[in-house]
XYZ file of C-alpha atoms in Angstrom:
649
model
C 49.364 9.667 70.706
C 50.671 11.844 67.921
C 50.601 15.601 68.442
C 50.791 17.457 65.157
C 50.939 21.089 66.273
C 54.536 22.095 66.916
C 54.777 25.126 69.190
C 57.329 26.367 71.685
C 58.815 23.774 74.020
C 58.741 20.000 73.556
C 56.131 18.438 71.251
C 55.903 14.650 71.181
C 54.891 12.633 68.134
C 54.753 8.892 67.565
C 58.236 9.129 65.981
C 60.014 11.313 68.525
C 60.068 14.830 69.895
C 60.320 18.308 68.407
C 62.090 20.920 70.533
C 61.650 24.617 69.799
C 62.677 27.775 71.659
C 62.660 31.413 70.688
C 66.110 32.731 71.552
C 67.562 35.758 69.753
C 70.145 36.256 72.528
C 71.534 32.703 72.357
C 74.901 31.807 70.821
C 74.609 28.037 71.207
C 71.796 25.848 72.434
C 71.590 22.138 73.237
C 68.941 19.972 74.814
C 70.309 17.531 77.386
C 68.338 14.377 78.167
C 68.225 12.807 81.624
C 67.318 9.396 83.003
C 65.012 8.786 85.963
C 67.883 9.345 88.412
C 68.607 12.766 86.952
C 71.818 11.717 85.207
C 72.524 13.222 81.786
C 72.441 10.593 79.035
C 72.638 12.537 75.763
C 73.010 16.007 74.309
C 71.604 17.299 71.008
C 72.333 20.683 69.449
C 69.488 22.877 68.251
C 69.806 24.864 65.048
C 68.976 28.539 64.737
C 66.348 29.352 62.118
C 66.004 32.715 60.368
C 63.184 33.728 62.714
C 65.400 33.121 65.797
C 63.615 29.867 66.557
C 66.006 27.134 67.694
C 64.789 23.683 66.674
C 65.696 20.028 66.629
C 63.786 16.777 66.148
C 65.063 13.802 68.129
C 63.659 10.424 67.020
C 62.776 7.710 69.490
C 61.985 9.928 72.471
C 58.884 8.934 74.414
C 56.849 10.270 77.281
C 58.454 11.259 80.617
C 61.911 11.873 79.189
C 63.724 14.403 81.341
C 65.385 17.335 79.626
C 66.925 20.750 80.185
C 68.639 23.275 77.932
C 72.372 24.044 77.998
C 73.092 27.451 76.515
C 75.710 30.083 75.926
C 74.737 33.705 75.425
C 76.550 36.867 74.415
C 75.996 38.559 77.774
C 75.581 35.783 80.338
C 77.958 33.236 81.871
C 80.027 31.072 79.557
C 77.340 28.385 79.796
C 74.265 27.796 81.919
C 71.219 25.592 82.399
C 67.773 26.817 81.395
C 64.373 25.308 82.110
C 61.907 25.067 79.258
C 59.417 27.868 80.104
C 56.798 26.080 77.982
C 57.177 22.695 79.694
C 54.075 20.677 80.574
C 55.679 18.927 83.530
C 58.651 19.980 85.673
C 60.426 18.735 88.766
C 62.737 20.416 91.197
C 65.996 18.459 91.575
C 68.788 19.120 94.058
C 72.081 19.550 92.189
C 73.774 16.261 93.073
C 74.709 14.690 89.727
C 77.095 15.708 86.966
C 75.871 17.006 83.663
C 77.676 17.825 80.416
C 81.190 19.136 80.778
C 81.182 17.871 84.384
C 79.128 20.759 85.730
C 76.375 20.575 88.333
C 73.083 19.197 87.071
C 70.174 21.591 86.633
C 67.988 22.565 89.545
C 64.852 22.161 87.391
C 64.191 19.402 84.869
C 61.274 19.294 82.428
C 59.635 16.108 81.149
C 58.147 15.320 77.770
C 54.397 14.898 78.039
C 51.633 13.252 76.060
C 48.204 14.707 76.700
C 46.185 11.630 75.798
C 43.475 11.194 78.436
C 40.123 9.443 78.679
C 37.619 12.164 79.483
C 34.894 9.493 79.556
C 32.551 11.675 77.547
C 32.380 14.221 80.376
C 31.604 17.722 79.141
C 32.119 21.110 80.743
C 29.182 22.050 83.011
C 28.682 25.426 81.232
C 27.088 27.116 84.249
C 25.056 30.176 83.260
C 26.695 33.354 84.546
C 23.706 34.401 86.643
C 23.818 31.004 88.385
C 27.536 31.060 89.154
C 28.664 30.867 92.771
C 32.441 31.079 92.740
C 34.390 29.498 95.574
C 38.104 30.228 95.855
C 40.234 27.410 97.258
C 43.870 26.394 97.480
C 44.347 22.794 96.324
C 46.540 21.889 99.274
C 45.248 24.308 101.869
C 41.599 23.365 101.494
C 41.923 19.635 102.187
C 45.251 19.238 103.990
C 43.626 19.210 107.455
C 40.426 17.313 106.612
C 40.429 14.213 108.876
C 37.676 12.577 106.801
C 40.036 12.167 103.832
C 42.606 9.372 103.510
C 45.891 10.755 104.821
C 47.741 10.277 101.512
C 45.118 12.301 99.616
C 44.966 15.320 101.894
C 46.292 18.400 100.147
C 46.265 16.855 96.656
C 44.365 17.105 93.393
C 42.748 13.794 94.323
C 41.723 15.119 97.717
C 39.890 18.022 96.135
C 37.709 15.670 94.088
C 37.281 12.951 96.728
C 33.639 11.998 97.440
C 33.881 13.636 100.874
C 34.970 16.955 99.360
C 32.483 16.694 96.509
C 29.624 16.150 98.965
C 30.697 19.300 100.816
C 30.702 21.392 97.624
C 27.337 20.051 96.513
C 25.782 20.663 99.914
C 27.179 24.201 99.820
C 25.717 24.987 96.402
C 29.097 25.767 94.857
C 28.926 25.823 91.052
C 32.472 26.905 90.202
C 35.794 26.378 91.957
C 38.399 29.072 91.472
C 41.707 27.341 92.141
C 44.607 29.410 93.386
C 47.625 28.933 91.090
C 48.362 25.317 90.237
C 51.134 26.064 87.724
C 54.625 25.099 88.852
C 56.225 27.797 90.990
C 59.589 28.639 92.515
C 60.199 30.239 95.889
C 61.447 33.810 95.933
C 65.015 34.238 97.085
C 63.994 36.281 100.134
C 61.720 33.451 101.311
C 64.397 30.799 100.931
C 66.648 32.866 103.181
C 63.938 32.731 105.870
C 63.202 29.014 105.386
C 59.735 29.942 104.157
C 57.940 28.939 100.962
C 55.549 30.615 98.540
C 52.491 28.650 99.614
C 50.015 30.572 97.453
C 52.016 29.891 94.289
C 51.979 33.341 92.689
C 55.556 32.991 91.417
C 55.351 30.876 88.239
C 58.327 29.106 86.734
C 56.439 27.059 84.097
C 53.039 28.432 83.104
C 51.707 25.203 81.588
C 52.891 22.608 84.108
C 50.620 21.520 86.989
C 52.519 21.750 90.246
C 53.943 18.446 91.440
C 53.500 19.410 95.111
C 49.767 18.668 94.767
C 50.231 15.186 93.278
C 51.195 11.821 94.689
C 52.739 10.666 91.389
C 51.932 12.115 87.963
C 50.661 15.710 88.328
C 49.425 15.874 84.726
C 47.152 12.849 84.981
C 46.022 13.600 88.529
C 45.131 17.180 87.649
C 43.069 16.025 84.669
C 41.350 13.388 86.787
C 40.423 16.062 89.320
C 38.893 18.284 86.635
C 37.061 15.372 85.005
C 35.592 14.342 88.359
C 34.520 17.873 89.281
C 32.877 18.251 85.875
C 31.046 14.960 86.307
C 29.493 16.464 89.434
C 28.519 19.705 87.723
C 31.324 21.864 89.138
C 33.349 24.186 86.923
C 37.089 24.794 87.309
C 38.404 28.342 86.960
C 42.202 28.625 87.167
C 43.886 31.589 88.827
C 46.734 32.232 86.375
C 49.777 34.450 86.729
C 51.055 35.844 83.435
C 51.971 39.255 84.845
C 55.437 38.154 86.001
C 57.663 35.096 86.270
C 59.833 33.628 89.001
C 62.932 35.269 87.519
C 62.321 38.292 89.766
C 64.072 41.577 88.965
C 67.598 42.828 88.415
C 69.990 40.419 90.116
C 67.280 37.783 90.490
C 67.592 34.166 89.321
C 67.824 33.198 85.654
C 65.536 30.315 84.727
C 64.669 30.892 81.054
C 63.338 34.110 79.483
C 66.046 36.364 80.905
C 68.698 34.456 78.980
C 66.648 33.516 75.929
C 65.294 36.909 74.922
C 66.147 40.252 76.496
C 62.945 41.724 75.013
C 60.697 39.399 77.027
C 60.343 41.840 79.902
C 59.556 45.534 80.039
C 62.638 47.621 80.866
C 63.401 51.288 81.359
C 65.833 53.371 79.364
C 68.703 52.115 81.516
C 67.926 48.457 80.910
C 66.458 47.918 84.388
C 63.374 45.752 84.791
C 60.056 47.593 85.077
C 58.317 46.340 88.180
C 54.601 46.980 87.675
C 53.716 43.860 89.666
C 55.716 44.174 92.871
C 57.428 40.902 91.946
C 60.463 42.245 90.107
C 59.536 41.935 86.435
C 56.758 42.601 83.939
C 56.400 40.576 80.708
C 56.023 42.629 77.552
C 52.901 41.340 75.821
C 53.390 43.731 72.923
C 56.405 41.522 72.103
C 54.989 38.827 69.750
C 57.047 35.847 71.072
C 55.990 36.566 74.660
C 52.372 36.981 73.608
C 52.580 33.713 71.682
C 54.039 31.926 74.702
C 51.161 33.042 76.952
C 48.462 32.222 74.412
C 49.996 28.774 73.907
C 49.882 28.186 77.649
C 46.257 29.282 77.941
C 45.199 27.067 75.046
C 46.966 24.131 76.660
C 44.934 24.511 79.855
C 41.695 24.675 77.878
C 42.404 21.959 75.307
C 44.466 19.536 77.387
C 42.838 20.038 80.799
C 39.335 21.161 79.813
C 39.309 24.067 82.275
C 36.253 26.305 82.162
C 37.981 29.646 82.434
C 40.640 31.805 84.030
C 41.039 34.447 86.673
C 43.987 36.619 85.628
C 46.138 37.907 88.474
C 47.078 41.612 88.147
C 45.455 41.632 84.742
C 46.089 45.315 84.023
C 49.645 44.216 83.228
C 48.334 42.169 80.301
C 46.996 45.290 78.615
C 50.106 47.386 79.114
C 52.237 49.257 76.662
C 54.764 50.420 79.245
C 53.033 53.145 81.292
C 49.685 52.920 79.531
C 46.793 50.445 79.597
C 44.539 49.734 76.622
C 41.482 47.507 76.384
C 42.463 47.094 72.724
C 45.925 45.748 73.491
C 47.438 42.881 71.528
C 46.578 40.436 74.312
C 42.883 41.323 74.527
C 42.603 41.360 70.744
C 44.233 37.930 70.514
C 41.870 36.489 73.142
C 38.837 37.930 71.376
C 39.911 36.443 68.037
C 40.931 33.043 69.391
C 38.160 30.438 68.882
C 39.316 28.454 71.919
C 40.030 31.211 74.430
C 37.112 33.461 73.528
C 34.705 30.673 74.475
C 35.755 30.294 78.140
C 35.019 32.439 81.177
C 37.443 35.307 81.700
C 37.860 37.129 85.011
C 40.288 40.001 85.533
C 41.880 41.326 88.666
C 41.703 44.774 87.065
C 44.795 46.467 88.415
C 48.522 46.319 89.022
C 50.820 48.667 90.957
C 52.199 50.580 87.977
C 51.099 53.925 86.538
C 47.606 53.844 85.038
C 47.260 50.638 86.998
C 43.698 50.790 88.367
C 41.332 49.791 85.555
C 38.185 48.476 87.260
C 35.424 48.518 84.668
C 37.757 49.219 81.737
C 38.295 45.686 80.448
C 36.735 44.586 77.133
C 33.366 42.906 76.686
C 33.554 39.251 77.653
C 35.709 40.036 80.692
C 34.200 40.041 84.183
C 36.162 41.892 86.849
C 36.938 41.547 90.546
C 35.302 44.494 92.277
C 37.305 45.762 95.242
C 34.938 48.707 95.669
C 32.134 46.257 96.436
C 34.321 44.713 99.153
C 35.405 48.005 100.706
C 32.022 49.693 100.811
C 30.072 46.756 102.238
C 32.728 46.257 104.893
C 32.571 49.945 105.763
C 28.774 49.917 105.893
C 28.383 46.979 108.261
C 31.577 47.304 110.297
C 32.000 51.087 110.432
C 29.851 54.090 109.533
C 29.554 54.262 105.736
C 26.219 55.718 104.567
C 23.625 54.015 102.408
C 24.926 55.934 99.400
C 28.179 53.944 99.643
C 26.561 50.538 99.174
C 23.434 51.260 97.161
C 25.238 51.160 93.777
C 26.895 47.844 94.640
C 23.623 46.209 95.625
C 22.554 46.834 92.011
C 25.666 45.448 90.328
C 28.040 48.457 90.500
C 26.618 49.837 87.296
C 28.944 52.836 87.188
C 31.653 50.308 86.267
C 29.438 47.498 84.941
C 26.329 49.006 83.290
C 23.326 46.692 83.025
C 23.171 47.126 79.209
C 26.541 45.318 79.111
C 25.229 42.295 81.020
C 25.769 39.346 80.640
C 28.924 40.063 78.651
C 30.421 41.935 81.599
C 29.539 41.416 85.268
C 30.985 42.581 88.531
C 32.687 39.797 90.477
C 31.475 40.643 93.979
C 33.392 39.590 97.060
C 33.880 40.360 100.722
C 37.002 38.231 101.245
C 39.714 36.935 98.931
C 42.854 34.900 99.509
C 44.749 38.127 100.194
C 43.411 39.991 103.201
C 41.478 38.851 106.244
C 39.244 35.821 106.208
C 35.636 36.518 107.158
C 36.247 35.317 110.715
C 39.276 37.552 111.102
C 37.423 40.483 109.547
C 35.138 40.576 112.603
C 37.826 39.502 115.110
C 40.839 41.733 114.450
C 41.288 45.458 114.002
C 44.932 45.093 113.002
C 46.983 42.708 110.898
C 49.204 40.219 112.746
C 51.739 39.129 110.134
C 54.854 38.699 112.263
C 55.285 35.065 111.183
C 55.981 36.300 107.635
C 59.334 37.686 108.757
C 58.786 41.257 107.541
C 58.248 42.960 110.904
C 54.495 43.098 110.308
C 54.978 45.587 107.452
C 53.540 43.357 104.712
C 49.869 42.942 103.879
C 47.295 45.607 103.125
C 46.890 48.197 105.920
C 43.326 49.190 104.920
C 41.234 46.212 106.008
C 38.067 47.990 107.176
C 37.716 45.303 109.810
C 36.114 45.542 113.246
C 36.842 43.199 116.138
C 33.528 44.136 117.792
C 35.285 45.140 121.011
C 38.099 42.630 121.628
C 41.188 41.909 119.513
C 41.561 38.224 118.715
C 39.385 35.144 118.721
C 38.794 34.940 122.462
C 35.774 37.059 123.332
C 32.687 37.301 125.527
C 29.448 35.641 124.494
C 27.971 39.026 123.569
C 30.902 39.852 121.273
C 30.773 36.391 119.714
C 27.072 36.862 119.007
C 27.724 40.249 117.404
C 30.511 38.793 115.263
C 28.331 35.984 113.981
C 25.569 38.416 113.051
C 27.998 40.646 111.155
C 29.259 37.617 109.249
C 25.662 36.885 108.269
C 25.134 40.507 107.211
C 28.214 40.501 105.013
C 27.435 37.172 103.348
C 23.805 38.089 102.717
C 24.861 41.397 101.181
C 27.262 39.478 98.960
C 24.972 36.694 97.808
C 21.922 38.885 97.206
C 23.664 41.703 95.342
C 23.471 41.709 91.562
C 26.541 40.236 89.890
C 28.603 37.077 90.330
C 29.353 36.231 93.983
C 32.846 35.107 94.954
C 33.293 33.257 98.247
C 36.509 32.430 100.006
C 36.309 28.682 100.621
C 37.813 29.049 104.079
C 34.853 31.205 105.105
C 32.521 28.227 104.883
C 34.486 26.926 107.873
C 34.865 30.223 109.796
C 38.598 29.634 109.371
C 40.911 32.079 111.110
C 44.462 32.910 110.046
C 45.036 34.368 113.515
C 44.921 37.864 112.101
C 47.446 37.249 109.313
C 46.129 39.125 106.271
C 48.954 38.062 103.940
C 49.546 34.371 104.648
C 51.201 33.707 101.270
C 54.215 32.047 102.895
C 52.429 30.062 105.613
C 52.295 26.401 104.591
C 50.904 25.321 107.949
C 47.783 25.491 110.115
C 47.528 29.210 109.447
C 46.520 28.457 105.845
C 45.233 24.886 106.102
C 41.467 25.179 106.449
C 40.211 23.921 109.789
C 37.556 21.201 109.363
C 37.140 20.654 113.118
C 34.352 23.177 113.545
C 33.314 24.761 116.798
C 29.603 24.886 117.617
C 29.415 28.471 116.309
C 31.345 27.598 113.145
C 29.138 24.592 112.461
C 25.989 26.683 112.904
C 27.361 29.357 110.583
C 28.351 26.841 107.907
C 24.884 25.311 107.912
C 23.365 28.790 107.683
C 25.673 29.854 104.835
C 25.062 26.649 102.895
C 21.314 27.224 103.194
C 21.728 30.871 102.183
C 23.591 29.898 99.009
C 20.912 27.393 98.106
C 18.241 30.037 98.738
C 20.126 32.544 96.631
C 20.021 30.108 93.728
C 16.225 29.955 93.872
C 15.837 33.732 93.573
C 18.794 35.667 92.184
C 19.416 33.974 88.789
C 15.951 34.955 87.564
C 16.335 38.520 88.875
C 19.734 38.962 87.222
C 18.625 37.331 83.975
C 15.545 39.546 83.828
C 17.628 42.688 84.317
C 20.078 41.545 81.646
C 17.292 40.805 79.164
C 17.524 43.451 76.424
C 14.023 42.661 75.146
C 12.136 43.318 78.374
C 11.198 46.601 80.032
C 13.802 48.091 82.374
C 13.608 47.130 86.018
C 12.086 49.622 88.450
C 14.060 50.533 91.569
C 12.601 52.306 94.611
C 14.802 53.589 97.450
C 12.698 54.081 100.562
C 13.009 55.253 104.159
C 11.667 53.070 106.976
C 8.483 55.159 106.772
C 8.030 54.050 103.176
C 8.703 57.472 101.674
C 11.244 58.025 98.870
C 14.790 58.699 99.985
C 15.749 62.375 99.804
C 19.188 63.959 99.967
C 19.161 63.953 103.753
C 18.269 60.261 103.845
C 21.392 59.367 101.895
C 23.751 61.048 104.372
C 25.006 59.321 107.463
C 24.572 55.716 108.467
C 20.797 55.401 108.429
C 18.326 52.546 107.881
C 16.984 52.300 104.342
C 15.246 49.891 102.001
C 15.328 49.012 98.314
C 12.561 47.511 96.203
C 13.692 45.900 92.932
C 10.947 45.029 90.467
C 12.837 43.169 87.722
C 9.690 42.198 85.795
C 6.094 41.200 86.486
C 7.184 37.967 88.147
C 10.373 38.845 90.018
C 10.851 41.334 92.842
C 13.005 41.711 95.951
C 12.576 44.039 98.914
C 15.718 44.699 101.004
C 15.491 46.216 104.499
C 18.778 47.416 106.010
C 19.180 48.437 109.639
C 22.782 49.225 110.596
C 21.668 50.943 113.830
C 21.970 49.578 117.350
C 18.216 49.708 117.938
C 15.297 47.970 116.176
C 13.518 49.748 113.333
C 10.058 49.143 111.844
C 9.804 49.383 108.053
C 6.475 50.129 106.396
C 5.808 47.762 103.510
C 4.611 49.090 100.127
C 0.816 49.334 100.122
C 0.646 48.206 96.504
C 1.945 44.767 97.486
C 0.365 43.360 100.657
C 1.596 39.777 100.678
C 5.237 39.238 101.564
C 7.463 36.294 102.429
C 10.614 36.758 104.485
C 13.507 34.871 102.907
C 16.347 36.061 105.122
C 16.584 37.689 108.539
C 20.221 37.988 109.581
C 19.240 38.431 113.219
C 18.419 34.714 113.187
C 21.048 31.964 113.370
C 18.935 29.736 111.142
C 17.104 30.488 107.924
C 13.375 30.153 108.335
C 11.147 31.304 105.490
C 8.000 32.876 106.935
C 5.062 34.918 105.732
C 4.613 38.545 106.819
C 1.020 39.139 107.894
C 1.150 42.815 108.864
C 1.794 46.035 106.961
C 5.211 46.610 108.489
C 8.302 44.553 109.311
C 10.547 44.815 112.362
C 14.270 44.683 111.591
C 16.360 44.084 114.662
C 19.598 45.981 115.461
C 22.542 45.651 113.075
C 20.760 43.277 110.743
C 18.933 43.048 107.413
C 15.825 41.362 106.040
C 15.009 40.295 102.481
C 11.396 39.895 101.371
C 9.776 38.593 98.202
C 6.139 39.112 97.158
C 3.823 36.211 97.853
C 1.376 35.308 95.062
């Protein structure tokens, strides 16, 4: 049970517990211990070291001992409670008991934690990048409404790894789950005033503590059990982590820890006001060594103690900031590259924030894959509006302006059509406008540029013809996603045709709006079966194509852009929303022929005369996938649909 590395926070050994905080702004610091009822039982003073570390070793302390810090600072109140920002387990406690000096007990209490766990010899799946199919889910939202799960497991870590859920993931061909934030969070003050909650969890209060709202008892053990079980079934776990801000908000916001401990923790302007490059009130300063150390310690904990396979970093441009400037050689990226633990896991960046120099798609270092919003926008515009072929052609081939093929596999585009923020796939083809009134912000929140198309009627209720058109556009968008070069990212809710009733920013909706609907309609069931089959089919074709194009030792792939007549595309062909085709010859054994028809009338495509035998893998005009051989020298592509062919030996 002994842990020998003493870092920030509470570190248990077989003899007791080390406590350590970095606090240059503190005058006095004590750790107060609590019993199971939340009543203070003892107080121990920490001593300031020359490096502004405050430390104490308390013998006899074991696991699950509650604690909080009682501090005085030069600038704050005479005394106040602080939560350990490095805690491995925290609980929210209503202030109902008395603490030291007869003051109200803390709102948040941390608990000492051992990380001993029987991993049963289970190793990380180590999915090859070209075989990854990412699926983004919310631990609670994905299973909360599944009637096939035991009621007490719905919405929990255990529910996400239940045999019923595992069977669904396996049948869907999902290789890697990207979990929306599972670190402990606090609700923003403006939500509390509206009796709403931060359902998504992008407001962290303790970076290293799994959220107790997803556990029936011990969140640490249940979270590890979930990851162990997913690994045993060949599924990776990628954590969506939020190190770009904390729950302390901005000027006048709550004080939980860093604000009182170290005034240099956050970026500030010349007047001492918090820089808000995140839209959440504050921005950590990762050029400040103690803050950088705190984040690296948290990341290592998730890898070493929970065996996670990688991270998706929310608003990751913030992590490379030196105030108004971004650098791919920042202290954070350098530290990750040089860390033997963190450099070995999968790293995904959301490559922007809202500050100056904030959009950095393609600018992250080698080893970092990046979410590609341009892929999303251009494919939506092509199928749902009037974008020309020139808008989507680069993204079919991996968005090489931002992610050049010579940099593969060290750096891929993370392709997506839908993410947790924005419309679900069903809403993308059912609503022209956002409908976010339930969020209490007069429908002003959420992104205004959705590039959606309701196909003629706003809302879910529609004629049979509109429903048919919507389903076909969903198939077009998913086929474009799964058969483009790069790493595909699916929104888990889209496997269920889940609708958020037009809400494109459901971050505060802990209800049926966000809880994925498992009671599928006939159309939703048909689409799920089709999408599951499409993913499985993708896995038989795309990994070899991507691997061949990433192979530095082989000849470069040949790409031919053709008109329906089979002639090379000229300048006129690239303008306007016209049918086109693309032949990718990755090597002697791997080729794909894409036929795109965005028009409202059928189009015949002449097939290359040099290759006479073709097999049709996908025809999005069909509700079911049926692989068939093409016998003639041309191929009919029906209105607003696409076809993918492979050469037949």
